[in-house]
Short mmCIF file of C-alpha atoms and ligand atoms in Angstrom, two decimals:
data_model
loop_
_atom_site.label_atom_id
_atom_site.label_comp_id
_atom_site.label_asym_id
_atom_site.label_seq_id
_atom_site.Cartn_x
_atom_site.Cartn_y
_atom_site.Cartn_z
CA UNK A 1065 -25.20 -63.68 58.22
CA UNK A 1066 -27.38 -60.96 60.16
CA UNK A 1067 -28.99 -61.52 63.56
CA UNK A 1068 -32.40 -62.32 62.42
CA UNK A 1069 -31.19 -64.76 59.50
CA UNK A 1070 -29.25 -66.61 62.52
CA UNK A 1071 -31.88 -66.44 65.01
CA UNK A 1072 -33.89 -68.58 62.44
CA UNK A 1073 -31.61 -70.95 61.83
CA UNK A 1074 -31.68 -71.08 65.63
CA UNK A 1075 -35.13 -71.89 65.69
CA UNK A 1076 -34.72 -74.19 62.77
CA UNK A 1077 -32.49 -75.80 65.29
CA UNK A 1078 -34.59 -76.11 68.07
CA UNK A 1079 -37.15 -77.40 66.00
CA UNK A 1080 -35.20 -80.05 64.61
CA UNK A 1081 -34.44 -80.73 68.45
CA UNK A 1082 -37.73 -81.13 69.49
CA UNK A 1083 -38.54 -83.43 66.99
CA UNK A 1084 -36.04 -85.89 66.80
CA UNK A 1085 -36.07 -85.89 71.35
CA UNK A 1086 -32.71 -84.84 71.14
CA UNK A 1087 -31.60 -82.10 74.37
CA UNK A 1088 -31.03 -78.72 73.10
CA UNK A 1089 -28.22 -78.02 75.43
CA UNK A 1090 -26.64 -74.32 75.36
CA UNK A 1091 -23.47 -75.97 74.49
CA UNK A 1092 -25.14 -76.72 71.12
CA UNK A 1093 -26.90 -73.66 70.62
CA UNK A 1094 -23.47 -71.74 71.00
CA UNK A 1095 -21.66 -73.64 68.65
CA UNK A 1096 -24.28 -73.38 66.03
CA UNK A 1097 -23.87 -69.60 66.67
CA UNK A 1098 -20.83 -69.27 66.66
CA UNK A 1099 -20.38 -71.25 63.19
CA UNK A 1100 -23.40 -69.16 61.77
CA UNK A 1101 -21.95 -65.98 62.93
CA UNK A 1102 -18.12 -66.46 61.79
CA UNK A 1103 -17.43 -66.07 58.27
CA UNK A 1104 -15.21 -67.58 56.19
CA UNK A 1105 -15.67 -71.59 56.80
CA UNK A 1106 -14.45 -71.51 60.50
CA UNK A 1107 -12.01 -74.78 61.84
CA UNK A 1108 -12.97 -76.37 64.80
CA UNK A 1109 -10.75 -74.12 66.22
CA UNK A 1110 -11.79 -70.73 65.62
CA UNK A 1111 -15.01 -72.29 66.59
CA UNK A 1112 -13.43 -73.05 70.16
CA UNK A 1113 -11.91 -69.75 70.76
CA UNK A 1114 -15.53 -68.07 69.61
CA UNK A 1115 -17.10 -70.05 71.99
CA UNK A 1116 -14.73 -70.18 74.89
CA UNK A 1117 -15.47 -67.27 76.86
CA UNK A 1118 -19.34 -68.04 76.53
CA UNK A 1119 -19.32 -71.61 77.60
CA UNK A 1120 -17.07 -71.74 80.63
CA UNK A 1121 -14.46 -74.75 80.42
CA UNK A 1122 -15.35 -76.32 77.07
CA UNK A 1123 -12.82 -78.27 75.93
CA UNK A 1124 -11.92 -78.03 71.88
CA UNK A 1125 -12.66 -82.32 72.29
CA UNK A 1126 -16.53 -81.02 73.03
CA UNK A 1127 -16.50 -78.27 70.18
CA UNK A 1128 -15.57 -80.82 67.75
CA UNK A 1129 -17.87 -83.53 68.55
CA UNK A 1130 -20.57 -81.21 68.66
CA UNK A 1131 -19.90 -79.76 65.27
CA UNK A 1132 -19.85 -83.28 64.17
CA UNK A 1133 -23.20 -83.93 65.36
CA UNK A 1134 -24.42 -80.60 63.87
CA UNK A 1135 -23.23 -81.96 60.67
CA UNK A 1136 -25.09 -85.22 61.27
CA UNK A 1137 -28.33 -83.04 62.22
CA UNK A 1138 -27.69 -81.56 58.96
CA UNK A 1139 -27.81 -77.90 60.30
CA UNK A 1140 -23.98 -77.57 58.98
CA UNK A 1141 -21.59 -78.91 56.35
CA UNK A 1142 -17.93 -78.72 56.10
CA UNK A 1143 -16.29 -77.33 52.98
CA UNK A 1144 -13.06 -78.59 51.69
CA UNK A 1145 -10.48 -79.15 52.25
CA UNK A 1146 -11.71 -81.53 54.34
CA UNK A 1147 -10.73 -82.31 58.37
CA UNK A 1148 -9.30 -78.65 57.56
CA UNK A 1149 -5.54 -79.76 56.63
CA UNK A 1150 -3.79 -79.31 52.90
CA UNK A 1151 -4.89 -82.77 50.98
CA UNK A 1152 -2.28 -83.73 48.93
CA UNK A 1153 -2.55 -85.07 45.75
CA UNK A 1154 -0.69 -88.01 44.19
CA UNK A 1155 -2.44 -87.92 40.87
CA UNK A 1156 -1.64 -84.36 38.97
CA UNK A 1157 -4.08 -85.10 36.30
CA UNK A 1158 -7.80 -83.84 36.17
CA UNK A 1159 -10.14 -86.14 38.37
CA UNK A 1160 -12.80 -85.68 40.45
CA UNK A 1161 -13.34 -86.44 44.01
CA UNK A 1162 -15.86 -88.67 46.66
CA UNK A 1163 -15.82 -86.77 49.79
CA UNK A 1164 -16.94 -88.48 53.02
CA UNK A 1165 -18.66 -86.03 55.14
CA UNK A 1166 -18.03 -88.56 58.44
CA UNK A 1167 -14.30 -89.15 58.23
CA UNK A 1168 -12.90 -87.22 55.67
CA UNK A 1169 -12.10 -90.26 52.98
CA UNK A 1170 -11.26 -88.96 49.83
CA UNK A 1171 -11.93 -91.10 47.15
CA UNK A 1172 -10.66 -90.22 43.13
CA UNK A 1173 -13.07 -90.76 40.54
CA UNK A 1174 -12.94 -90.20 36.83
CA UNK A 1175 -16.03 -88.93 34.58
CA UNK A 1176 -15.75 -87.44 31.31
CA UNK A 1177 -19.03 -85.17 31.58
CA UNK A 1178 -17.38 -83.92 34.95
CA UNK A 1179 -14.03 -83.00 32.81
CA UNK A 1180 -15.79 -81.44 30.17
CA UNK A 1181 -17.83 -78.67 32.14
CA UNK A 1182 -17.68 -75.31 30.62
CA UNK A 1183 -15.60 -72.78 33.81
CA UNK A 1184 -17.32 -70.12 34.17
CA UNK A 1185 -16.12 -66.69 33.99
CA UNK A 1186 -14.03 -66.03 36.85
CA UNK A 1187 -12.83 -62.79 35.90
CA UNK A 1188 -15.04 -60.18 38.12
CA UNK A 1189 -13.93 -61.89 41.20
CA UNK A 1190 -10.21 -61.14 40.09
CA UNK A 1191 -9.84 -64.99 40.47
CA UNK A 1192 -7.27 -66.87 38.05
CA UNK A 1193 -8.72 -70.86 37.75
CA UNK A 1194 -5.87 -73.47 37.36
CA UNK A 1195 -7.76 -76.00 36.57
CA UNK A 1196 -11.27 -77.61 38.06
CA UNK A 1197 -12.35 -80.60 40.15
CA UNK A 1198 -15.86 -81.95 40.91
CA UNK A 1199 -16.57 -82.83 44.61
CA UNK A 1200 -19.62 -85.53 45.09
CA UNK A 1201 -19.90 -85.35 49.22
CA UNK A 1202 -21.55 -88.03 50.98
CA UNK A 1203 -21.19 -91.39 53.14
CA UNK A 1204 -18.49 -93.39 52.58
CA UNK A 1205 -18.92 -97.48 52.73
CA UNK A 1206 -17.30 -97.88 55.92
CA UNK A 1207 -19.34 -94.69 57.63
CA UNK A 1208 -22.49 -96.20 56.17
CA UNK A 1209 -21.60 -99.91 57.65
CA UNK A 1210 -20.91 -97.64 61.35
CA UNK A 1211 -24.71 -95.87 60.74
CA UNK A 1212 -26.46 -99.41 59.91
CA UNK A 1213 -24.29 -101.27 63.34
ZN1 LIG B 1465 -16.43 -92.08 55.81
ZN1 LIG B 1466 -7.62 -87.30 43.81
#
């Protein structure tokens, strides 16, 4: 992402701020940065060390939350695999996937439109496809019970 493309998302940011009362703290504003500015679907992690030497004692507990509430704000998604560790698998055949944004649940489904989608051609990215899974993200029923108490 180039500077200007980030400082609008910054703004966005702000904006979004402003308008739902919430504190735009620097803390915030640095993660966001940070996440817009490293490529490659940063972990909490990398996020922490990118941020370390700009926000003086913040703790990787602080990075994470605050990614989380990104997330929540919308401003940021995460990108499987999800919570950032290997998911295993305990059924090999093809099925498709409920992802909970919030905690990370992942939930099988099957479809039979979702099996039959045509793979595109994969070829000019040098990429060999094994086989394909679709990924509906959302809310969970236990995360959506937490947002309603
Ligand atoms: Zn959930
Ligand atoms: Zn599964």
């Amino acid at each position: 992402m180039d500077q200007q493309a980030i400082q609008q998302r910054l703004e966005e940011f702000q904006q979004l701020c402003r308008e739902r009362g919430l504190p735009i703290t620097v803390q915030r504003r640095t993660i966001l940065e940070a996440v817009l500015s490293l490529e490659n679907h940063p972990t909490a992690d990398q996020v922490h060390e990118a941020v370390a030497d700009r926000v003086t004692g913040i703790s990787r507990t602080t990075v994470y939350r605050t990614l989380e509430t990104l997330v929540r704000l919308g401003l940021i998604t995460k990108a499987c695999h999800p919570g950032g560790t290997i998911r295993y698998d305990r059924r090999p055949e093809l099925h498709h996937h409920l992802i909970c944004l919030y905690c990370d649940e992942v939930a099988d489904i099957s479809d039979e439109r979702f099996d039959a989608l045509p793979i595109p051609d994969t070829s000019g990215n040098g990429f060999r496809v094994c086989d394909h899974r679709v990924q509906l993200r959302g809310v969970c029923k236990k995360c959506q019970a937490k947002e309603e108490g």
